[in-house]
Coordinates of C-alpha atoms in Angstrom, one line a residue:
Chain K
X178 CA 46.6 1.4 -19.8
X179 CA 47.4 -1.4 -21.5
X180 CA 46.6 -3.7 -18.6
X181 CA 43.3 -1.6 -18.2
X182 CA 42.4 -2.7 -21.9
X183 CA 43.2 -5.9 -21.5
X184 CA 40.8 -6.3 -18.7
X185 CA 38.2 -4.8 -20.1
X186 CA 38.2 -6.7 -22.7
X187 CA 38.5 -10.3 -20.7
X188 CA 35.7 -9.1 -17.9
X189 CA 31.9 -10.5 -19.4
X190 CA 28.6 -10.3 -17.6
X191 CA 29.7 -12.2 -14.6
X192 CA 32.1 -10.2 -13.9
X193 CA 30.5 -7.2 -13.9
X194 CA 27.7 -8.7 -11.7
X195 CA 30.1 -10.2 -8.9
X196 CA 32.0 -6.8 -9.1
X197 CA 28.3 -5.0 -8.2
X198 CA 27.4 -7.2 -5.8
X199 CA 30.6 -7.0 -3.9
X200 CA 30.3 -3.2 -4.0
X201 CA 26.7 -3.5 -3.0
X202 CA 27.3 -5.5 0.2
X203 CA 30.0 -3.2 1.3
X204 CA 27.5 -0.4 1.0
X205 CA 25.1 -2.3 3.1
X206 CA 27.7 -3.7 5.9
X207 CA 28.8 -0.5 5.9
X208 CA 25.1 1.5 6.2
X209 CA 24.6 -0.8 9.3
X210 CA 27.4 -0.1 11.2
X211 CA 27.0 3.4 10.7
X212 CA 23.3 3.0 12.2
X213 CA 24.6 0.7 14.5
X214 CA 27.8 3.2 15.7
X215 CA 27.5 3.3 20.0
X216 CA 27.7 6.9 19.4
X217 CA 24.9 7.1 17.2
X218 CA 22.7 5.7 20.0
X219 CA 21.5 8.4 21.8
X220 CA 20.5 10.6 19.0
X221 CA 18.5 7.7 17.5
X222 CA 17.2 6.7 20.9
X223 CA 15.4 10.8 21.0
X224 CA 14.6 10.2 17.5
X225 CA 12.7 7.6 18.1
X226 CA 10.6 9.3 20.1
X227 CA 9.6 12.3 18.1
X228 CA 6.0 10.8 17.4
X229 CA 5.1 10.8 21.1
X230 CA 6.1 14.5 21.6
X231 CA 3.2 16.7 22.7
X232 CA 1.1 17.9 19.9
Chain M
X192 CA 22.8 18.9 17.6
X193 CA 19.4 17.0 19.5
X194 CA 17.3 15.5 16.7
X195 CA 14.4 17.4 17.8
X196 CA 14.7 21.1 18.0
X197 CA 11.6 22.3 20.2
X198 CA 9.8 24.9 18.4
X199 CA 9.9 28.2 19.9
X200 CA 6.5 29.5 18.9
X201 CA 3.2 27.8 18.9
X202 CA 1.7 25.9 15.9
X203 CA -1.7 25.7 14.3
X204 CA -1.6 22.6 12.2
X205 CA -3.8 22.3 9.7
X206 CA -6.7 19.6 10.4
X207 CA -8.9 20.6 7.8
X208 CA -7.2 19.2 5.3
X209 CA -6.5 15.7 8.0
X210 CA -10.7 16.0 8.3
X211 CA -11.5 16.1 4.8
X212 CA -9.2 13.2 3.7
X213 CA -10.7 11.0 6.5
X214 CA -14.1 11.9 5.6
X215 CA -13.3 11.0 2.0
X216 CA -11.5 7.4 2.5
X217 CA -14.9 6.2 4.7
X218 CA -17.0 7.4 1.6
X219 CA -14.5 5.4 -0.8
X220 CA -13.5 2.6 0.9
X221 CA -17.8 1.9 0.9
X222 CA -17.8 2.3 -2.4
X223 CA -14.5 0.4 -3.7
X224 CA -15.3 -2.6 -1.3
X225 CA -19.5 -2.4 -2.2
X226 CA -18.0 -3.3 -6.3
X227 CA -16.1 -5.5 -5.2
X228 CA -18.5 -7.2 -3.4
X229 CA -20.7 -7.0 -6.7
X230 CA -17.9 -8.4 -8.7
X231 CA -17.4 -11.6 -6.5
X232 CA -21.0 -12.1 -6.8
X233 CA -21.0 -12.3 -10.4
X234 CA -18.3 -14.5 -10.4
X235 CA -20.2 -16.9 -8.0
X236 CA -23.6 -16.3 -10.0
X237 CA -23.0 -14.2 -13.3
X238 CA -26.5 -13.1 -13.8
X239 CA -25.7 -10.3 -11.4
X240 CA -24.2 -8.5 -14.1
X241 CA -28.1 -7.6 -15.2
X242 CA -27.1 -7.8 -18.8
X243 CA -26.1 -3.9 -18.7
X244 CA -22.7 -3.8 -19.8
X245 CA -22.0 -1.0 -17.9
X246 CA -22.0 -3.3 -15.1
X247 CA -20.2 -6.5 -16.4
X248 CA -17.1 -7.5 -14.9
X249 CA -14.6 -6.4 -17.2
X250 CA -16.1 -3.1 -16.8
X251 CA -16.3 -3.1 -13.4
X252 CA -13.2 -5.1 -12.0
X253 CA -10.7 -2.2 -12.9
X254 CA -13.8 0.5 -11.0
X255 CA -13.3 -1.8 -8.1
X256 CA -9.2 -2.2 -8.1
X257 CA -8.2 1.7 -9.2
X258 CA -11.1 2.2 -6.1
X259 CA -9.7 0.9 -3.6
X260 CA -5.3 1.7 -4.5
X261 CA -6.6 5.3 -5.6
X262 CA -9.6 6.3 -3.8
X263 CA -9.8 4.4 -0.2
X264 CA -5.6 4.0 -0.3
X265 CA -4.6 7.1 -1.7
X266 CA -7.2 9.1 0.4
X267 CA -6.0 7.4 3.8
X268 CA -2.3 7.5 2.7
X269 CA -2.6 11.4 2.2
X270 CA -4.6 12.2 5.0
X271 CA -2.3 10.5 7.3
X272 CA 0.9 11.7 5.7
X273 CA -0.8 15.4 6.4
X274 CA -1.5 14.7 9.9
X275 CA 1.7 13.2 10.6
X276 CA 4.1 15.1 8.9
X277 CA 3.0 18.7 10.3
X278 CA 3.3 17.3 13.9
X279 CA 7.1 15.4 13.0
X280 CA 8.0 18.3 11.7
X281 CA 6.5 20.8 14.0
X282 CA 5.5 22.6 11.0
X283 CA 2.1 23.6 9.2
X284 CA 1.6 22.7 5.6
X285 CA 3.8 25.0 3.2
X286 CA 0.3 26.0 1.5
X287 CA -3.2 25.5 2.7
X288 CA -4.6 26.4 -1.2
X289 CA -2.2 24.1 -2.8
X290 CA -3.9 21.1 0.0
X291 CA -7.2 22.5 -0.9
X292 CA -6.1 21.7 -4.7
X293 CA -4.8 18.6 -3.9
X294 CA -7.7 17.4 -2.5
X295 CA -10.5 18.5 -4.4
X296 CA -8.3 17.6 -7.7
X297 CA -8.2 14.3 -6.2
X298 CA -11.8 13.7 -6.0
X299 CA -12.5 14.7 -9.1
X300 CA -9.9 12.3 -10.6
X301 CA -11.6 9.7 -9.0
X302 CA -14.8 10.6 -10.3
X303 CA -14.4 10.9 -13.8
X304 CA -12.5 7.5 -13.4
X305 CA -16.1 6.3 -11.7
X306 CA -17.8 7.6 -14.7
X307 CA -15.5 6.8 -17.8
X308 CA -14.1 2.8 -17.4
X309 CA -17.7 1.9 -17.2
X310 CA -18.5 3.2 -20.3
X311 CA -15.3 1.0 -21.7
X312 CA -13.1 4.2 -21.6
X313 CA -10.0 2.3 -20.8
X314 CA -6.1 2.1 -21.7
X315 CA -6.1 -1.7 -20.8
X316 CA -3.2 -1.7 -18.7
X317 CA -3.9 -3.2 -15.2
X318 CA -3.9 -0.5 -12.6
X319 CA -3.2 2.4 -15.1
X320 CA -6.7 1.8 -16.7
X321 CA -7.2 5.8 -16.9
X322 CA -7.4 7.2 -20.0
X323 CA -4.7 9.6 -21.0
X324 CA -6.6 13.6 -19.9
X325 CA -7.2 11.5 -16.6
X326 CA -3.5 11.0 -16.2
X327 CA -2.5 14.4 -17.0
X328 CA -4.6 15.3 -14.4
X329 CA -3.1 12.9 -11.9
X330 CA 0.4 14.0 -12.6
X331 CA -0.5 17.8 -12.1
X332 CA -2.4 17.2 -8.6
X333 CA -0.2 14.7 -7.5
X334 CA 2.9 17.0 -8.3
X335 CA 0.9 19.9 -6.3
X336 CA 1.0 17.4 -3.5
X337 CA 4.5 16.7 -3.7
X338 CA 5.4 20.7 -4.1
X339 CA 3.5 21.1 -0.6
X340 CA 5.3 18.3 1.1
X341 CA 8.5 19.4 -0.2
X342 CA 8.3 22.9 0.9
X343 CA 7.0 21.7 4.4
X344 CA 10.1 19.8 4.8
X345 CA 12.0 23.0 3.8
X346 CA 10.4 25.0 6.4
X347 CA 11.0 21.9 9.4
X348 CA 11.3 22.7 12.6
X349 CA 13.0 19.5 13.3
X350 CA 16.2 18.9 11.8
X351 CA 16.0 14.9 12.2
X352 CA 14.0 13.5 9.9
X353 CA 12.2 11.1 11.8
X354 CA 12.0 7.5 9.6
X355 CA 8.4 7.9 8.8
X356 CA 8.9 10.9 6.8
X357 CA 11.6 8.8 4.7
X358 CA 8.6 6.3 4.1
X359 CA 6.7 9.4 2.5
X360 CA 9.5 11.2 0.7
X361 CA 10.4 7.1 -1.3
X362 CA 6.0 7.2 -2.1
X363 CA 6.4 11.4 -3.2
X364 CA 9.4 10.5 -5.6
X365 CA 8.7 7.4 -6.9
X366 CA 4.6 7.3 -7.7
X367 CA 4.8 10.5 -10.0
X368 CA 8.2 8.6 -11.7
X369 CA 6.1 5.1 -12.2
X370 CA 2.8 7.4 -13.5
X371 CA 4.5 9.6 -15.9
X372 CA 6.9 6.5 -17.3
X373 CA 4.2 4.2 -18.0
X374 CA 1.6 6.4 -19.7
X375 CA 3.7 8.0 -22.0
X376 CA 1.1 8.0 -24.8
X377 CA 0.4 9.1 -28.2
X378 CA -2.9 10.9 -28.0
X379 CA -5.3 9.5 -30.7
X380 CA -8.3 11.7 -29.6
X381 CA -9.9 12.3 -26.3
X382 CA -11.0 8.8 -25.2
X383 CA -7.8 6.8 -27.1
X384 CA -4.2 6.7 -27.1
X385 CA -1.7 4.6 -28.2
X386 CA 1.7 3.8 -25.6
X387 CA 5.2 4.7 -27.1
X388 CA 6.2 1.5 -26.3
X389 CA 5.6 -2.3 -28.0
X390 CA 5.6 -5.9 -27.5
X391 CA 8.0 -7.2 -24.5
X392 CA 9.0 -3.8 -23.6
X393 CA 5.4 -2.2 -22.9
X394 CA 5.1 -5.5 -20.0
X395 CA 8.2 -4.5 -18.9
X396 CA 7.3 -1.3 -18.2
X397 CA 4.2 -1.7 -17.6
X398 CA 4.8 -4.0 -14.5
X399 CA 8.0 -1.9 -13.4
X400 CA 5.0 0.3 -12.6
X401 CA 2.7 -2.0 -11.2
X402 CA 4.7 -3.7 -8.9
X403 CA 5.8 -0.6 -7.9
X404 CA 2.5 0.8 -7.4
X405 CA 2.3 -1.9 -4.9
X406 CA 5.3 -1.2 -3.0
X407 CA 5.4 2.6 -3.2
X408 CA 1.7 3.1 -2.8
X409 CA 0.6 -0.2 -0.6
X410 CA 3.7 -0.9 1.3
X411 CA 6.1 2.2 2.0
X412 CA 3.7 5.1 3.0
X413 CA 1.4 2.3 5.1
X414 CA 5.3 1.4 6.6
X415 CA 5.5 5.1 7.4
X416 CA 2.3 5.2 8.8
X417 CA 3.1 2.4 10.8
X418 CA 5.8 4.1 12.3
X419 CA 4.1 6.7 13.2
X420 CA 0.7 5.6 14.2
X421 CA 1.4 1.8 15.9
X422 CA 4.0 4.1 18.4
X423 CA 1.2 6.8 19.0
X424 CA -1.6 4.0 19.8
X425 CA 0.9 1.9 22.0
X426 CA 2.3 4.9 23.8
X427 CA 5.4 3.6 23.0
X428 CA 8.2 4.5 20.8
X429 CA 9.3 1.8 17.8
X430 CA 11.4 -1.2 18.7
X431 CA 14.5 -0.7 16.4
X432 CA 15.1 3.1 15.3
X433 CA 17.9 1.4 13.6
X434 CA 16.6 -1.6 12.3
X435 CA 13.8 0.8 10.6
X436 CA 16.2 3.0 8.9
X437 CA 18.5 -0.1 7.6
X438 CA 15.2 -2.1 6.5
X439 CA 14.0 1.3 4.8
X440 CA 16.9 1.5 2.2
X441 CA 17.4 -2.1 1.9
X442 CA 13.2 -1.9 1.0
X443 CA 13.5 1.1 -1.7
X444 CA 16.9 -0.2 -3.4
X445 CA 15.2 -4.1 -3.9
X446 CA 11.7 -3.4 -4.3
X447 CA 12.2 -1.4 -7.6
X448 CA 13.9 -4.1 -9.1
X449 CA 10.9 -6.9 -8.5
X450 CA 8.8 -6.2 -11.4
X451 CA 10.0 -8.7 -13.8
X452 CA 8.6 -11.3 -11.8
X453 CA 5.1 -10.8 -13.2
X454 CA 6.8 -12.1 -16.6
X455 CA 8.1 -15.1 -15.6
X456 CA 7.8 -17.9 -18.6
X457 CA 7.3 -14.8 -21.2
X458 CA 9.2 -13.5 -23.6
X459 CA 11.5 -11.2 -21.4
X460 CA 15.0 -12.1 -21.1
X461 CA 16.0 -15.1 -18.9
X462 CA 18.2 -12.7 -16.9
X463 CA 15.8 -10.2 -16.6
X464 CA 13.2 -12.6 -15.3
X465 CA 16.1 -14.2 -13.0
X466 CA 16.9 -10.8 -12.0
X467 CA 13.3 -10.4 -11.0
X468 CA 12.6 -13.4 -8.8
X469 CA 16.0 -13.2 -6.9
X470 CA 15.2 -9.1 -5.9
X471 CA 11.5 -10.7 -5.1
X472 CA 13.1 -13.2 -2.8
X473 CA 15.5 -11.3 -1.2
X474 CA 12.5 -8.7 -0.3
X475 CA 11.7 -10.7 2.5
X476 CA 14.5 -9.8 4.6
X477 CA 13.9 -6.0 4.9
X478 CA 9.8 -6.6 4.6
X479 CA 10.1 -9.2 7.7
X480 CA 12.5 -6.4 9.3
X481 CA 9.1 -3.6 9.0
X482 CA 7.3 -6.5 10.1
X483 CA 9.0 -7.5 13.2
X484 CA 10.0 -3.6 14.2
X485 CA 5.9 -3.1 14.3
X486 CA 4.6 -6.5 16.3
X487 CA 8.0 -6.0 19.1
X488 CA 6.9 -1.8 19.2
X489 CA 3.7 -4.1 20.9
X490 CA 6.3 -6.1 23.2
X491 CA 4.9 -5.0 26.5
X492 CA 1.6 -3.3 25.7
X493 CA -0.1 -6.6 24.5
X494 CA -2.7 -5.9 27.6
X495 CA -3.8 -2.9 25.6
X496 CA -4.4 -4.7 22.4
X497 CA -6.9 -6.7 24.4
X498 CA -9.1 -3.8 24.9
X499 CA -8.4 -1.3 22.1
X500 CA -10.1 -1.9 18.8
X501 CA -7.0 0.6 17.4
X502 CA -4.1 -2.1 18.1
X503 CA -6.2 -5.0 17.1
X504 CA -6.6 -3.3 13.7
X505 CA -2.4 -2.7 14.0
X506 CA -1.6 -5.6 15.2
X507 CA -3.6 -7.9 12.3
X508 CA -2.4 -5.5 10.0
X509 CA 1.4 -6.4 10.5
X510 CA 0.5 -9.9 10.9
X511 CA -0.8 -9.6 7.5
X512 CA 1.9 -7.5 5.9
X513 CA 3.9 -10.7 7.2
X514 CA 2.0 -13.2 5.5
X515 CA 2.0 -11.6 2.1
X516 CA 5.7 -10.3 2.1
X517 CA 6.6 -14.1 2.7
X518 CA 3.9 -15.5 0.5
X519 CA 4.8 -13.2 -2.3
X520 CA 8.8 -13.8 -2.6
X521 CA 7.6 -17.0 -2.7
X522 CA 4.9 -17.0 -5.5
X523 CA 7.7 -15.1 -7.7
X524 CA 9.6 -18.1 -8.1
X525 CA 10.0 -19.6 -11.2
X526 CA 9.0 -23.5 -9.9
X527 CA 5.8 -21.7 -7.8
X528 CA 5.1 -19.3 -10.4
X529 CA 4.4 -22.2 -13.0
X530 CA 1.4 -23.5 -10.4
X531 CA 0.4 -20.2 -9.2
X532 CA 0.5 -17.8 -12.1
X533 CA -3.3 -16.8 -13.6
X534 CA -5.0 -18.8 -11.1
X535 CA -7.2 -17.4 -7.9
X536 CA -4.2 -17.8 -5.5
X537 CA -2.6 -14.3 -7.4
X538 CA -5.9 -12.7 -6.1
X539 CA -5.9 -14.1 -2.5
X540 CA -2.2 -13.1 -2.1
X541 CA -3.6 -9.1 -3.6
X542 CA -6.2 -9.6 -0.7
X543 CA -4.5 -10.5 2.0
X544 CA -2.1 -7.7 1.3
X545 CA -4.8 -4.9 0.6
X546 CA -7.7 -6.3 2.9
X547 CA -5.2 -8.2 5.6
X548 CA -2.6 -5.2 5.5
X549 CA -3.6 -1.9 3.9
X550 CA -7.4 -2.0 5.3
X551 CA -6.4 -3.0 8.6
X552 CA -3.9 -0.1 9.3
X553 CA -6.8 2.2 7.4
X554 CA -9.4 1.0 9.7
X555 CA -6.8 1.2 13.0
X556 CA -5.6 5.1 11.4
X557 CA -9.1 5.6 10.8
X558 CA -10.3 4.9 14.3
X559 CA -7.5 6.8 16.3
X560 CA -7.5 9.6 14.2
X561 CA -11.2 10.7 14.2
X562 CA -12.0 11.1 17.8
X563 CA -8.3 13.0 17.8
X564 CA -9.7 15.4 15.0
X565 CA -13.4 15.8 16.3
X566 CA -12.3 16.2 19.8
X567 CA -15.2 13.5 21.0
X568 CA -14.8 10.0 22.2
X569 CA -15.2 7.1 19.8
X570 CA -19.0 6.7 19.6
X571 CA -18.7 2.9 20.4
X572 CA -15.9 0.7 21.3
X573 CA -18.3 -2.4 20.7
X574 CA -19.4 -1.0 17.3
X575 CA -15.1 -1.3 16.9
X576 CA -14.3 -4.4 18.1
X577 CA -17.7 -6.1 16.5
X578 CA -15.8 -4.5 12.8
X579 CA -12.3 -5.8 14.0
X580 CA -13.5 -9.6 14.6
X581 CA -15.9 -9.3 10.7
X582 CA -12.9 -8.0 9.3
X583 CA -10.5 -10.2 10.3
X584 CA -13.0 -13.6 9.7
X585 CA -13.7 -11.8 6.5
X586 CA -10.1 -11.7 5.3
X587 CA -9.0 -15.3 6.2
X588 CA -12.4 -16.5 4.8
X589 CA -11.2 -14.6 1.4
X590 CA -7.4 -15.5 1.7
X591 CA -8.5 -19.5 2.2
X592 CA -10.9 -19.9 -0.1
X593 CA -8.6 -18.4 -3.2
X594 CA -5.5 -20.1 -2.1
X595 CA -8.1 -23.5 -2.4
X596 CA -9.5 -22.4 -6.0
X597 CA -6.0 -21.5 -6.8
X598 CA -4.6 -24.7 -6.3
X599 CA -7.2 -26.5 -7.6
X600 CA -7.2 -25.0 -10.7
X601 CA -3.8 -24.9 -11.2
X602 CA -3.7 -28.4 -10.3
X603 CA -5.9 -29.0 -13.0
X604 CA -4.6 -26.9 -15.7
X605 CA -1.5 -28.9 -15.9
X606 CA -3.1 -32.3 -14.7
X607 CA -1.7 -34.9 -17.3
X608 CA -2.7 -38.6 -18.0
X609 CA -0.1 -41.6 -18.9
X610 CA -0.5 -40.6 -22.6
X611 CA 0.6 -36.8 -22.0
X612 CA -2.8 -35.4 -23.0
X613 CA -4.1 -32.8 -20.6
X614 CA -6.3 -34.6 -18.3
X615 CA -9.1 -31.9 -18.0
X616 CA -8.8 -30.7 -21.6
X617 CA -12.1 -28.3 -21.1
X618 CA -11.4 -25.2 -19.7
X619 CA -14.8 -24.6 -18.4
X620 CA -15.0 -28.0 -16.5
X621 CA -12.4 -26.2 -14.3
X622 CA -13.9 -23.1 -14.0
X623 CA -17.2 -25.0 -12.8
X624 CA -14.8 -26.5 -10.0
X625 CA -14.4 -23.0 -8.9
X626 CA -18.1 -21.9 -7.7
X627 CA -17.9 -23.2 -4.4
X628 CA -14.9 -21.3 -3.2
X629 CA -16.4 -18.3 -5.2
X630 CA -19.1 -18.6 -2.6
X631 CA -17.1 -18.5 0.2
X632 CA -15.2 -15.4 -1.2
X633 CA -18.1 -14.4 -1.1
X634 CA -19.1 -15.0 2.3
X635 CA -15.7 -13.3 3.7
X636 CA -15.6 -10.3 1.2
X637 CA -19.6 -9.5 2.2
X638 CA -18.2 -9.4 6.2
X639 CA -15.1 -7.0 5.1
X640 CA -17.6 -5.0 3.1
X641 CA -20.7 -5.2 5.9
X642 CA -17.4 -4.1 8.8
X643 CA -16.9 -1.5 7.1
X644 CA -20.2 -0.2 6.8
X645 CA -20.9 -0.4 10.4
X646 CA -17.5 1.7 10.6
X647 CA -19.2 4.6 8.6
X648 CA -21.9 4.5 10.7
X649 CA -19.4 4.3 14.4
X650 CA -17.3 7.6 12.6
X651 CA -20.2 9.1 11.4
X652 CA -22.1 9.2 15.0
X653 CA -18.6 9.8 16.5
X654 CA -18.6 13.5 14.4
X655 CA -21.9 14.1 14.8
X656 CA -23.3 13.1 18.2
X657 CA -20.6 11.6 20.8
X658 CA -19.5 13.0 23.5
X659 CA -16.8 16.0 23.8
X660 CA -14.0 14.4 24.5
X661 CA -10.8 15.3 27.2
X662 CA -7.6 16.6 25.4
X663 CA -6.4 13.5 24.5
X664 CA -8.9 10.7 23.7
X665 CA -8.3 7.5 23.6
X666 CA -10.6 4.7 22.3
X667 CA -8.5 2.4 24.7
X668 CA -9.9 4.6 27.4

């Protein structure tokens, strides 16, 4: 706890900011490799094509 | 599971509602672009105001803007969100009344906005001009709208949602957010109001709405569209699925964050104005991804765009969202800002985006969906191609001769001599260097506006008195 406190109380702006950031661009890395996953391909590929389906 | 689960019964999809819509953004999109027109005219030769003030440009301007984001955009956005969504998800529309509502709710909003800021009726904030009965009325229609589209999706037929829909659901979620925040009032009486919020944090707000009016009313259902319509046209599904679902929520999370870059050198916060312009810049990235997925959906059809009017509307229109998603991360920085800010190059960027980018996909939408509706062939191709080639001289006539007042007058403004005294000290010597390039927005605005007259007149025959068409018209055919 102690430890806890004591970051808490060291960690300004920049911190917080570099801390969201980081989290940020793991979200995103990990968003594209998800849509990017070889198995995923196939489903996306028919996906893809739902707007030329017959009316 | 298959993302598309075939329907095992036959559905009637409501076109009425498609029709009516269509019909309604040709009769606005005349009107919007026909002010406009009059407003450029009066800033080339101010008599044209007649000395009513009903018709003076203060008056007017915010007839001509909430014209063509509420009345020709909002009634092209809706119509092709209905006709798309029913056939993505192989469903009818949750409740033909509640359409009904919307629609007729949302022509009367945009009469009694046509009748009231002429008369100097007005809340003063750019874009959300309406006074505050007129925004309760928008909130209630627009919410019927989003209760329709909600329950559609509900009752799907398809469990993927294809990416198009995602477009609409980020424009049903986030427009009736941006409307309700920013016109929190205190009523006065009918006519007046006063906001519940002051100084620095009324701009705030008030541009957290309208930059977001732009990108969740111009930009993501037009994306949407995009993805719907450009593959229909082409015959040809999308590029990147992937890259348009990855561009999508990189899109929603920065565009919300933008706004701040409309107070750039005010008295908002450094890090708030910092925070602006870096979200501004790094919009290029996913725009330029929407941009890219729509020209390479083209890779391979090109032969078609040479002959139908439908593509060259699509394909100018991505070319222009482009432009003005690279021009406008750059006009939010700081160093830019300080030249650009106030001067005419702010209102060619606004053009090229709504006449380069939403008016071109309208047109395109326009022209593939009404012989599709009517069941007739396109009454003339020529008529099509003759509005494509106005248009497009129209918008680069428009775009040119802003970005050259623009400059010149910001030029001027901050023009200094050896002593540090401001070199052209009288404002209206600067605004007298501006008449020539109003003149040739003239010129390219009257094109647009004359294009999309003879459009009225191609759709209008098209319902009326073209041929019956096969099953599947094409203009390209």
């Amino acid at each position: 706890m102690t430890v806890l406190k004591e970051g808490a109380s060291m960690a300004g702006l920049g911190w917080v900011m570099g801390a969201m950031t980081v989290i940020f661009m793991a979200v995103m890395t990990a968003w594209i490799v998800w849509t990017w996953w070889p198995s995923r391909h196939a489903q996306l590929e028919a996906a893809s094509r739902l707007p030329l389906e017959e009316d | 599971m298959s993302p598309t689960t075939l329907p095992d019964r036959s559905v009637e999809y409501d076109d009425r509602i498609v029709k009516q819509f269509v019909i309604a953004t040709v009769i606005w999109a005349m009107a919007a672009m026909t002010i406009g027109f009059i407003l450029a005219l009066q800033l080339a030769w101010w008599p044209a105001n007649m000395g009513i003030p009903q018709l003076t440009f203060g008056r007017l301007r915010p007839v001509h803007t909430n014209g063509v984001i509420f009345a020709f955009t909002g009634n092209f956005v809706f119509g092709g969100i209905y006709y798309s969504s029913q056939r993505l998800l192989k469903t009818r529309m949750w409740n033909d009344l509640v359409s009904q509502f919307h629609f007729w709710g949302w022509q009367a909003i945009i009469v009694s906005v046509v009748l009231t800021l002429p008369m100097g009726m007005t809340q003063g904030k750019e874009y959300a001009e309406m006074i505050w009965p007129i925004d309760v009325a928008i909130a209630v229609v627009f919410l019927s709208f989003v209760l329709n589209f909600a329950m559609t999706i509900a009752n799907r037929r398809v469990k993927h949602l294809y990416v198009a829909l995602w477009f609409y659901i980020s424009f049903v979620i986030t427009i009736p957010v941006l409307h309700v925040v920013n016109n929190l009032v205190i009523p006065a009486n009918l006519w007046r109001s006063y906001p519940i919020y002051s100084g620095m944090t009324d701009a705030l707000v008030q541009w957290w709405y309208g930059h977001n009016a732009v990108g969740f009313l111009l930009t993501t259902p037009i994306l949407g569209l995009m993805y719907y319509f450009l593959p229909r046209a082409a015959e040809r599904p999308v590029y990147s699925y992937r890259l348009s679902i990855v561009h999508f929520w990189a899109l929603v999370f920065l565009y919300i964050w933008a706004g701040p870059h409309h107070l750039l050198y005010s008295a908002l916060p450094d890090w708030a104005q910092t925070l602006g312009m870096v979200f501004s810049v790094m919009l290029i990235a996913p725009s330029w991804g929407g941009m890219l997925n729509g020209l390479l959906t083209l890779r391979g059809a090109w032969d078609k765009v040479r002959t139908d009017p439908v593509l060259k509307f699509m394909a100018v229109a991505v070319s222009f969202y482009g432009m003005s998603t690279f021009e406008g991360p750059m006009m939010s920085i700081r160093a830019v800002s300080a030249l650009s800010h106030y001067t005419n190059w702010v209102v060619g960027h606004v053009h090229s985006g709504a006449l380069g980018w939403v008016g071109m996909m309208g047109f395109g939408t326009l022209y593939w969906l009404t012989p599709r509706l009517w069941k007739r062939e396109i009454y003339s191709l020529q008529l099509a191609t003759a509005h494509f080639w106005l248009a497009t001289i129209g918008v680069v006539l428009y775009t040119v001769a802003m970005w050259g007042a623009g400059l010149t007058e910001g030029l001027m403004w901050r023009a200094v001599d050896a002593n540090g005294q401001l070199q052209y000290p009288i404002f209206l010597d600067i605004v007298a260097q501006m008449q020539p390039f109003y003149w040739v927005r003239l010129l390219g605005g009257g094109l647009y506006v004359v294009g999309v007259y003879m459009m009225a007149f191609n759709l209008t025959m098209t319902i009326t008195s073209a041929p019956v068409s096969s099953p599947e018209p094409s203009p390209a055919k």
